[in-house]
Amino acid sequence: MDHQDSVSIRVFSLNCWGVRYLSKHCSRRYAMIGDLLLQEEHDVVLLQEVWSEKDYLFLRKKLAASHVHSHYFKSGVIGSGLAIFSKYRIQDTFLYRYSLNGYPYMAHHGDWFGGKAVGLAVLNIGALTANFYLTHLHAEYCRERDAYLPHRVVQAWELQQFVRHTSAGADVVVLGGDLNMHPQDLGNRLLTTYTELRDAYAETDTFDGCEDGLTLILDNPFISQKVIAPFEKGIRIDYILFKSSCKADIKCVSMRTTKGSVPGQAFPYSDHEALTAEFTLAPSEAAGDLRSSRRDCEGGEVARLVDILTEARTEVKVGVHCAERMRYTAGRTAAMGLALLLLELAIAAVPWLTLGAEQAFPLTSFYLLVALCLAILLCTSLLFIFYTMELKSLQGTEDQMRLAMGGLQEKLRGFPAAKPPEDPKPSDVFTAEE
Amino acid sequence: MDHQDSVSIRVFSLNCWGVRYLSKHCSRRYAMIGDLLLQEEHDVVLLQEVWSEKDYLFLRKKLAASHVHSHYFKSGVIGSGLAIFSKYRIQDTFLYRYSLNGYPYMAHHGDWFGGKAVGLAVLNIGALTANFYLTHLHAEYCRERDAYLPHRVVQAWELQQFVRHTSAGADVVVLGGDLNMHPQDLGNRLLTTYTELRDAYAETDTFDGCEDGLTLILDNPFISQKVIAPFEKGIRIDYILFKSSCKADIKCVSMRTTKGSVPGQAFPYSDHEALTAEFTLAPSEAAGDLRSSRRDCEGGEVARLVDILTEARTEVKVGVHCAERMRYTAGRTAAMGLALLLLELAIAAVPWLTLGAEQAFPLTSFYLLVALCLAILLCTSLLFIFYTMELKSLQGTEDQMRLAMGGLQEKLRGFPAAKPPEDPKPSDVFTAEE
């Protein structure tokens, strides 16, 4: 092999909270972020919530010398908000839009308009193919009664599918972003167990940053006390995850986060803390050992996957019932609107047919009611279409999960608890991806 | 290796034209299709336009003994229409929804409601991992003035991205479906050149079926003369494509299509002809040779990709201009609706403020106009949002194409016309995916 024995790469991830005119000190914060990136010269920068293309272009101009290669992922009404800056040439990109992402009428939450997605950028680091994923999942607005949980579980499911299916050819996998999930949340377990991605914070040799790796903290002046209060000090929802391959070993040697304030500045870079992880890449030598050690625990691993999948299916089913109920309500309201409209027309027709213009007919209220009925009909029809699409996506995910469950149970039957695991056969290499 | 020296698999693909109550003889045709599949016992069956889940469930019940494994891909308002039946266990599935797929207000074309997508099913054939893709792209309603061409080019682009990125771990790749593109159409060239998928019809040893492999023919009684007339005998828009890997060689030994009518039946299975391809899979022995022969022509290959990509970018740019114009029109109409509404309210306010109820005010026309203005405002706002999303998708694709072009030009600079190609370096294996 003609690549160096060991390469070091530094990865940066930040949710920039870049809603123009709404986020506080937006343009001044972008200037600060640009300065930081210019000074720190990370190898790969993964940014989320860069909602305005102008801000992306501002950063691109600023980083033209330090980060020659960049890509902005466009999607949805506003955009995906995802941007990558890199010192290495971006060989290829691909964007997967999540099938579910909140509701358009929840405009004050705004997630639907963001067109949330996961972006993939393929870089060549020396002789290695590195897949960098960046994403931003649907926000959690209320932990106790989280109406978006089924949507976020579907997003986590699609994210693990996307990473798993597109990373077979990659020697190194790194995923960064705001997952909007706590470390032990269902979607997070689904993602990490299925993809075998490892958490840089949990695996790093040295860490410098907020206690417990928190990324949304009370000390950050942009964070409202109300949001964080139930969690004492804060929450950890931003991550850098990574994975080795049989060709390259990736190891997190150090990690750090910002701690709310920025020295010498009046306010922080964002309402989220920024993550920086330093990795070393080395040619894989323990590929065989890794495989066999993995094989040893596969029985337990499969059982764990079954548990997580059962939980995820339950959540998705809750979503299905919810969407069915909403669709039914929309359909019934549309039918009532139509019935009312027909009734009005019938009432209007009676004096018109029998009495001509002799009897006064309350025209004002008639027109108002007709307009009201038409508005109801239109809105409920649109909602009916929307809920049908939501239902299809949820049912589709449930189908896929059921199929995956069948495969896992088949595997479990092949792993009797008492017997030692079978020797790896040469053909096992074909199924390693699963 | 513990798999047989050579395996034979038969793949079936059919656009079922399954619009309940609208497609002619729909349920009787499904019964015929079920009988055919039961009798022929293909290994893998790829069906498109199975719009109703009931019809899928009917087929699943009928094929419960012959094709134990099946999956129906759900998406959009109606569904993706994609269904797969297989004798081999379906290990895994994944669905990618195309970002563009026509316009919701073109309800008579109906493509938008179909939620078109590409489905992936991962099967294990012996020790081999086989990726089966099935898809159905946006229809072409008028070849001369094809308003949907940019959408179809974007779909072809996303299809090649999906196949390329998800097939790195596959030993065999088969794609079947109704691409709605003629063999030399831009999208088809984009797909086959980028993915290196080969056309079963062009590569088969023996062929039995319609002349030139046509799949939409005049002899089919469901086809209107008007649609086919400009193309003499018919068109070829349904395909089975395939690709080998360094582990397995796949070869098409025979292919056939139906020829309009079905012996002993009053009408054909569908308005499209059905395709059946028989493949043999063998352990790859010529992997090294294949690679070096491919390397020899890579300079020419790259130049060809540049040409195709240039053409595709032009089409996408046409789409961008079109979407911009439409969005501008929608925005301007919305602004006019709003201005008219305010004007009316001002006119209504004048007598109300100055004269009270003394002077008669034309209430009927007032309410009608207000309702009209509100309807215009609502519709144009929805259109504005829709065109913004269309624009983002088109611009996003254009960005990705520009990035790909940069990479190709970089490669071309490394392939001087006069010099012989360089020896393959060991590190080249990392970039083979590109």
PDB file of C-alpha atoms in Angstrom, chain A residues 94-262:
ATOM      1  CA  PHE A  94     -25.706  11.949  -2.337  1.00  0.00           C
ATOM      2  CA  LEU A  95     -28.714  13.218  -0.407  1.00  0.00           C
ATOM      3  CA  TYR A  96     -31.468  11.165   1.167  1.00  0.00           C
ATOM      4  CA  ARG A  97     -34.601  13.060   2.219  1.00  0.00           C
ATOM      5  CA  TYR A  98     -36.415  11.556   5.179  1.00  0.00           C
ATOM      6  CA  SER A  99     -39.917  10.461   4.254  1.00  0.00           C
ATOM      7  CA  LEU A 100     -41.383  12.013   7.403  1.00  0.00           C
ATOM      8  CA  ASN A 101     -40.460  15.309   9.003  1.00  0.00           C
ATOM      9  CA  GLY A 102     -43.255  16.866  11.029  1.00  0.00           C
ATOM     10  CA  TYR A 103     -46.338  18.676   9.788  1.00  0.00           C
ATOM     11  CA  PRO A 104     -46.548  21.688   7.456  1.00  0.00           C
ATOM     12  CA  TYR A 105     -49.259  23.309   9.595  1.00  0.00           C
ATOM     13  CA  MET A 106     -46.935  23.275  12.634  1.00  0.00           C
ATOM     14  CA  ALA A 107     -45.319  26.339  11.093  1.00  0.00           C
ATOM     15  CA  HIS A 108     -44.040  27.631  14.463  1.00  0.00           C
ATOM     16  CA  HIS A 109     -41.913  24.472  14.765  1.00  0.00           C
ATOM     17  CA  GLY A 110     -40.857  24.827  11.152  1.00  0.00           C
ATOM     18  CA  ASP A 111     -39.187  21.432  10.794  1.00  0.00           C
ATOM     19  CA  TRP A 112     -41.353  20.389   7.821  1.00  0.00           C
ATOM     20  CA  PHE A 113     -40.195  23.363   5.754  1.00  0.00           C
ATOM     21  CA  GLY A 114     -36.562  22.474   6.419  1.00  0.00           C
ATOM     22  CA  GLY A 115     -36.703  19.325   4.280  1.00  0.00           C
ATOM     23  CA  LYS A 116     -34.544  17.361   6.708  1.00  0.00           C
ATOM     24  CA  ALA A 117     -32.194  14.862   5.163  1.00  0.00           C
ATOM     25  CA  VAL A 118     -28.929  13.006   5.501  1.00  0.00           C
ATOM     26  CA  GLY A 119     -26.111  14.066   3.207  1.00  0.00           C
ATOM     27  CA  LEU A 120     -23.228  11.861   2.126  1.00  0.00           C
ATOM     28  CA  ALA A 121     -19.909  13.175   0.903  1.00  0.00           C
ATOM     29  CA  VAL A 122     -17.289  10.718  -0.327  1.00  0.00           C
ATOM     30  CA  LEU A 123     -13.706  11.880   0.213  1.00  0.00           C
ATOM     31  CA  ASN A 124     -10.420  10.243  -0.649  1.00  0.00           C
ATOM     32  CA  ILE A 125      -8.021  10.491   2.269  1.00  0.00           C
ATOM     33  CA  GLY A 126      -4.756   9.234   0.863  1.00  0.00           C
ATOM     34  CA  ALA A 127      -5.674   5.882  -0.610  1.00  0.00           C
ATOM     35  CA  LEU A 128      -8.716   5.481   1.630  1.00  0.00           C
ATOM     36  CA  THR A 129     -12.319   6.099   0.682  1.00  0.00           C
ATOM     37  CA  ALA A 130     -14.004   7.956   3.542  1.00  0.00           C
ATOM     38  CA  ASN A 131     -17.775   8.387   3.744  1.00  0.00           C
ATOM     39  CA  PHE A 132     -18.792  11.465   5.705  1.00  0.00           C
ATOM     40  CA  TYR A 133     -22.453  11.675   6.655  1.00  0.00           C
ATOM     41  CA  LEU A 134     -24.099  14.730   8.107  1.00  0.00           C
ATOM     42  CA  THR A 135     -27.644  15.022   9.281  1.00  0.00           C
ATOM     43  CA  HIS A 136     -30.136  16.844  11.472  1.00  0.00           C
ATOM     44  CA  LEU A 137     -33.214  15.032  12.754  1.00  0.00           C
ATOM     45  CA  HIS A 138     -36.581  16.429  13.825  1.00  0.00           C
ATOM     46  CA  ALA A 139     -36.434  18.421  17.031  1.00  0.00           C
ATOM     47  CA  GLU A 140     -37.985  17.268  20.300  1.00  0.00           C
ATOM     48  CA  TYR A 141     -40.193  20.020  21.661  1.00  0.00           C
ATOM     49  CA  CYS A 142     -41.655  18.192  24.628  1.00  0.00           C
ATOM     50  CA  ARG A 143     -40.073  15.093  26.086  1.00  0.00           C
ATOM     51  CA  GLU A 144     -43.107  13.940  28.059  1.00  0.00           C
ATOM     52  CA  ARG A 145     -45.637  14.185  25.255  1.00  0.00           C
ATOM     53  CA  ASP A 146     -43.464  14.004  22.144  1.00  0.00           C
ATOM     54  CA  ALA A 147     -45.867  14.029  19.197  1.00  0.00           C
ATOM     55  CA  TYR A 148     -42.937  13.712  16.800  1.00  0.00           C
ATOM     56  CA  LEU A 149     -41.462  10.530  18.281  1.00  0.00           C
ATOM     57  CA  PRO A 150     -42.759   8.198  15.515  1.00  0.00           C
ATOM     58  CA  HIS A 151     -41.358  10.612  12.909  1.00  0.00           C
ATOM     59  CA  ARG A 152     -37.955  10.676  14.616  1.00  0.00           C
ATOM     60  CA  VAL A 153     -37.901   6.881  14.937  1.00  0.00           C
ATOM     61  CA  VAL A 154     -38.669   6.593  11.213  1.00  0.00           C
ATOM     62  CA  GLN A 155     -35.860   9.086  10.509  1.00  0.00           C
ATOM     63  CA  ALA A 156     -33.430   7.071  12.655  1.00  0.00           C
ATOM     64  CA  TRP A 157     -34.517   3.909  10.828  1.00  0.00           C
ATOM     65  CA  GLU A 158     -33.971   5.505   7.424  1.00  0.00           C
ATOM     66  CA  LEU A 159     -30.658   6.977   8.589  1.00  0.00           C
ATOM     67  CA  GLN A 160     -29.335   3.554   9.637  1.00  0.00           C
ATOM     68  CA  GLN A 161     -30.573   2.073   6.335  1.00  0.00           C
ATOM     69  CA  PHE A 162     -28.852   4.804   4.354  1.00  0.00           C
ATOM     70  CA  VAL A 163     -25.557   4.508   6.240  1.00  0.00           C
ATOM     71  CA  ARG A 164     -25.565   0.717   6.123  1.00  0.00           C
ATOM     72  CA  HIS A 165     -26.417   0.394   2.439  1.00  0.00           C
ATOM     73  CA  THR A 166     -24.117   3.157   1.187  1.00  0.00           C
ATOM     74  CA  SER A 167     -21.053   2.445   3.313  1.00  0.00           C
ATOM     75  CA  ALA A 168     -20.169  -1.040   2.046  1.00  0.00           C
ATOM     76  CA  GLY A 169     -17.521   0.419  -0.237  1.00  0.00           C
ATOM     77  CA  ALA A 170     -16.097   2.826   2.349  1.00  0.00           C
ATOM     78  CA  ASP A 171     -12.900   2.261   4.283  1.00  0.00           C
ATOM     79  CA  VAL A 172     -13.804   4.809   6.929  1.00  0.00           C
ATOM     80  CA  VAL A 173     -17.210   6.072   8.049  1.00  0.00           C
ATOM     81  CA  VAL A 174     -17.817   9.269  10.028  1.00  0.00           C
ATOM     82  CA  LEU A 175     -21.246  10.676  10.870  1.00  0.00           C
ATOM     83  CA  GLY A 176     -21.732  14.069  12.468  1.00  0.00           C
ATOM     84  CA  GLY A 177     -24.774  16.063  13.311  1.00  0.00           C
ATOM     85  CA  ASP A 178     -27.593  17.081  15.573  1.00  0.00           C
ATOM     86  CA  LEU A 179     -29.581  13.882  16.088  1.00  0.00           C
ATOM     87  CA  ASN A 180     -31.996  15.520  18.557  1.00  0.00           C
ATOM     88  CA  MET A 181     -31.849  12.303  20.583  1.00  0.00           C
ATOM     89  CA  HIS A 182     -30.321  11.633  24.000  1.00  0.00           C
ATOM     90  CA  PRO A 183     -27.609   8.946  24.106  1.00  0.00           C
ATOM     91  CA  GLN A 184     -29.961   6.171  25.271  1.00  0.00           C
ATOM     92  CA  ASP A 185     -32.981   7.209  23.186  1.00  0.00           C
ATOM     93  CA  LEU A 186     -34.617   4.550  21.046  1.00  0.00           C
ATOM     94  CA  GLY A 187     -33.581   6.079  17.713  1.00  0.00           C
ATOM     95  CA  ASN A 188     -29.982   6.389  18.845  1.00  0.00           C
ATOM     96  CA  ARG A 189     -29.838   2.740  19.897  1.00  0.00           C
ATOM     97  CA  LEU A 190     -31.461   1.748  16.599  1.00  0.00           C
ATOM     98  CA  LEU A 191     -28.829   3.717  14.677  1.00  0.00           C
ATOM     99  CA  THR A 192     -25.724   2.617  16.553  1.00  0.00           C
ATOM    100  CA  THR A 193     -26.693  -1.051  16.967  1.00  0.00           C
ATOM    101  CA  TYR A 194     -27.619  -1.513  13.313  1.00  0.00           C
ATOM    102  CA  THR A 195     -24.726   0.395  11.810  1.00  0.00           C
ATOM    103  CA  GLU A 196     -22.120  -0.474  14.491  1.00  0.00           C
ATOM    104  CA  LEU A 197     -21.134   3.182  14.539  1.00  0.00           C
ATOM    105  CA  ARG A 198     -19.240   4.144  17.688  1.00  0.00           C
ATOM    106  CA  ASP A 199     -19.693   7.326  19.690  1.00  0.00           C
ATOM    107  CA  ALA A 200     -16.561   9.501  19.645  1.00  0.00           C
ATOM    108  CA  TYR A 201     -17.398  10.911  23.092  1.00  0.00           C
ATOM    109  CA  ALA A 202     -17.640   7.434  24.608  1.00  0.00           C
ATOM    110  CA  GLU A 203     -14.510   6.137  22.875  1.00  0.00           C
ATOM    111  CA  THR A 204     -12.107   9.050  23.009  1.00  0.00           C
ATOM    112  CA  ASP A 205      -8.808   8.820  24.862  1.00  0.00           C
ATOM    113  CA  THR A 206      -8.958  12.389  26.146  1.00  0.00           C
ATOM    114  CA  PHE A 207     -11.922  14.709  26.474  1.00  0.00           C
ATOM    115  CA  ASP A 208     -12.092  18.411  27.193  1.00  0.00           C
ATOM    116  CA  GLY A 209     -15.472  20.080  27.266  1.00  0.00           C
ATOM    117  CA  CYS A 210     -18.837  20.194  28.982  1.00  0.00           C
ATOM    118  CA  GLU A 211     -19.539  17.704  31.747  1.00  0.00           C
ATOM    119  CA  ASP A 212     -20.969  14.449  30.375  1.00  0.00           C
ATOM    120  CA  GLY A 213     -20.313  15.720  26.847  1.00  0.00           C
ATOM    121  CA  LEU A 214     -23.455  17.877  26.947  1.00  0.00           C
ATOM    122  CA  THR A 215     -24.118  19.972  23.843  1.00  0.00           C
ATOM    123  CA  LEU A 216     -27.175  21.944  24.997  1.00  0.00           C
ATOM    124  CA  ILE A 217     -26.259  23.568  28.311  1.00  0.00           C
ATOM    125  CA  LEU A 218     -27.639  26.031  30.836  1.00  0.00           C
ATOM    126  CA  ASP A 219     -24.512  28.188  30.622  1.00  0.00           C
ATOM    127  CA  ASN A 220     -25.302  29.026  27.007  1.00  0.00           C
ATOM    128  CA  PRO A 221     -27.128  32.385  27.022  1.00  0.00           C
ATOM    129  CA  PHE A 222     -29.152  31.447  23.906  1.00  0.00           C
ATOM    130  CA  ILE A 223     -30.795  28.529  25.712  1.00  0.00           C
ATOM    131  CA  SER A 224     -34.006  29.187  27.584  1.00  0.00           C
ATOM    132  CA  GLN A 225     -34.059  27.835  31.142  1.00  0.00           C
ATOM    133  CA  LYS A 226     -37.468  26.262  30.442  1.00  0.00           C
ATOM    134  CA  VAL A 227     -36.098  23.899  27.797  1.00  0.00           C
ATOM    135  CA  ILE A 228     -33.185  22.613  29.849  1.00  0.00           C
ATOM    136  CA  ALA A 229     -34.727  22.752  33.353  1.00  0.00           C
ATOM    137  CA  PRO A 230     -36.030  19.126  33.411  1.00  0.00           C
ATOM    138  CA  PHE A 231     -32.538  17.796  32.670  1.00  0.00           C
ATOM    139  CA  GLU A 232     -30.533  19.556  35.409  1.00  0.00           C
ATOM    140  CA  LYS A 233     -27.338  20.593  33.625  1.00  0.00           C
ATOM    141  CA  GLY A 234     -28.289  20.024  30.003  1.00  0.00           C
ATOM    142  CA  ILE A 235     -28.612  17.371  27.301  1.00  0.00           C
ATOM    143  CA  ARG A 236     -26.354  15.654  24.786  1.00  0.00           C
ATOM    144  CA  ILE A 237     -27.953  15.538  21.340  1.00  0.00           C
ATOM    145  CA  ASP A 238     -25.040  16.351  18.983  1.00  0.00           C
ATOM    146  CA  TYR A 239     -22.689  13.555  18.011  1.00  0.00           C
ATOM    147  CA  ILE A 240     -19.708  12.507  15.994  1.00  0.00           C
ATOM    148  CA  LEU A 241     -19.892   8.758  15.284  1.00  0.00           C
ATOM    149  CA  PHE A 242     -17.354   6.632  13.433  1.00  0.00           C
ATOM    150  CA  LYS A 243     -16.605   3.142  12.179  1.00  0.00           C
ATOM    151  CA  SER A 244     -13.558   1.195  10.985  1.00  0.00           C
ATOM    152  CA  SER A 245     -13.472  -1.251   8.102  1.00  0.00           C
ATOM    153  CA  CYS A 246     -11.441  -4.323   7.281  1.00  0.00           C
ATOM    154  CA  LYS A 247      -9.024  -2.001   5.486  1.00  0.00           C
ATOM    155  CA  ALA A 248      -8.599   0.852   7.945  1.00  0.00           C
ATOM    156  CA  ASP A 249      -8.772   1.283  11.692  1.00  0.00           C
ATOM    157  CA  ILE A 250     -10.117   4.583  12.930  1.00  0.00           C
ATOM    158  CA  LYS A 251      -9.547   5.658  16.509  1.00  0.00           C
ATOM    159  CA  CYS A 252     -10.686   8.790  18.354  1.00  0.00           C
ATOM    160  CA  VAL A 253      -7.647  10.184  20.175  1.00  0.00           C
ATOM    161  CA  SER A 254      -9.170  13.374  21.493  1.00  0.00           C
ATOM    162  CA  MET A 255     -12.438  15.205  21.606  1.00  0.00           C
ATOM    163  CA  ARG A 256     -13.586  18.539  22.856  1.00  0.00           C
ATOM    164  CA  THR A 257     -16.643  20.747  22.937  1.00  0.00           C
ATOM    165  CA  THR A 258     -17.083  24.473  23.420  1.00  0.00           C
ATOM    166  CA  LYS A 259     -18.377  25.400  26.873  1.00  0.00           C
ATOM    167  CA  GLY A 260     -21.061  27.973  26.297  1.00  0.00           C
ATOM    168  CA  SER A 261     -19.068  31.176  26.087  1.00  0.00           C
ATOM    169  CA  VAL A 262     -16.224  31.980  23.692  1.00  0.00           C
TER     170      VAL A 262
END
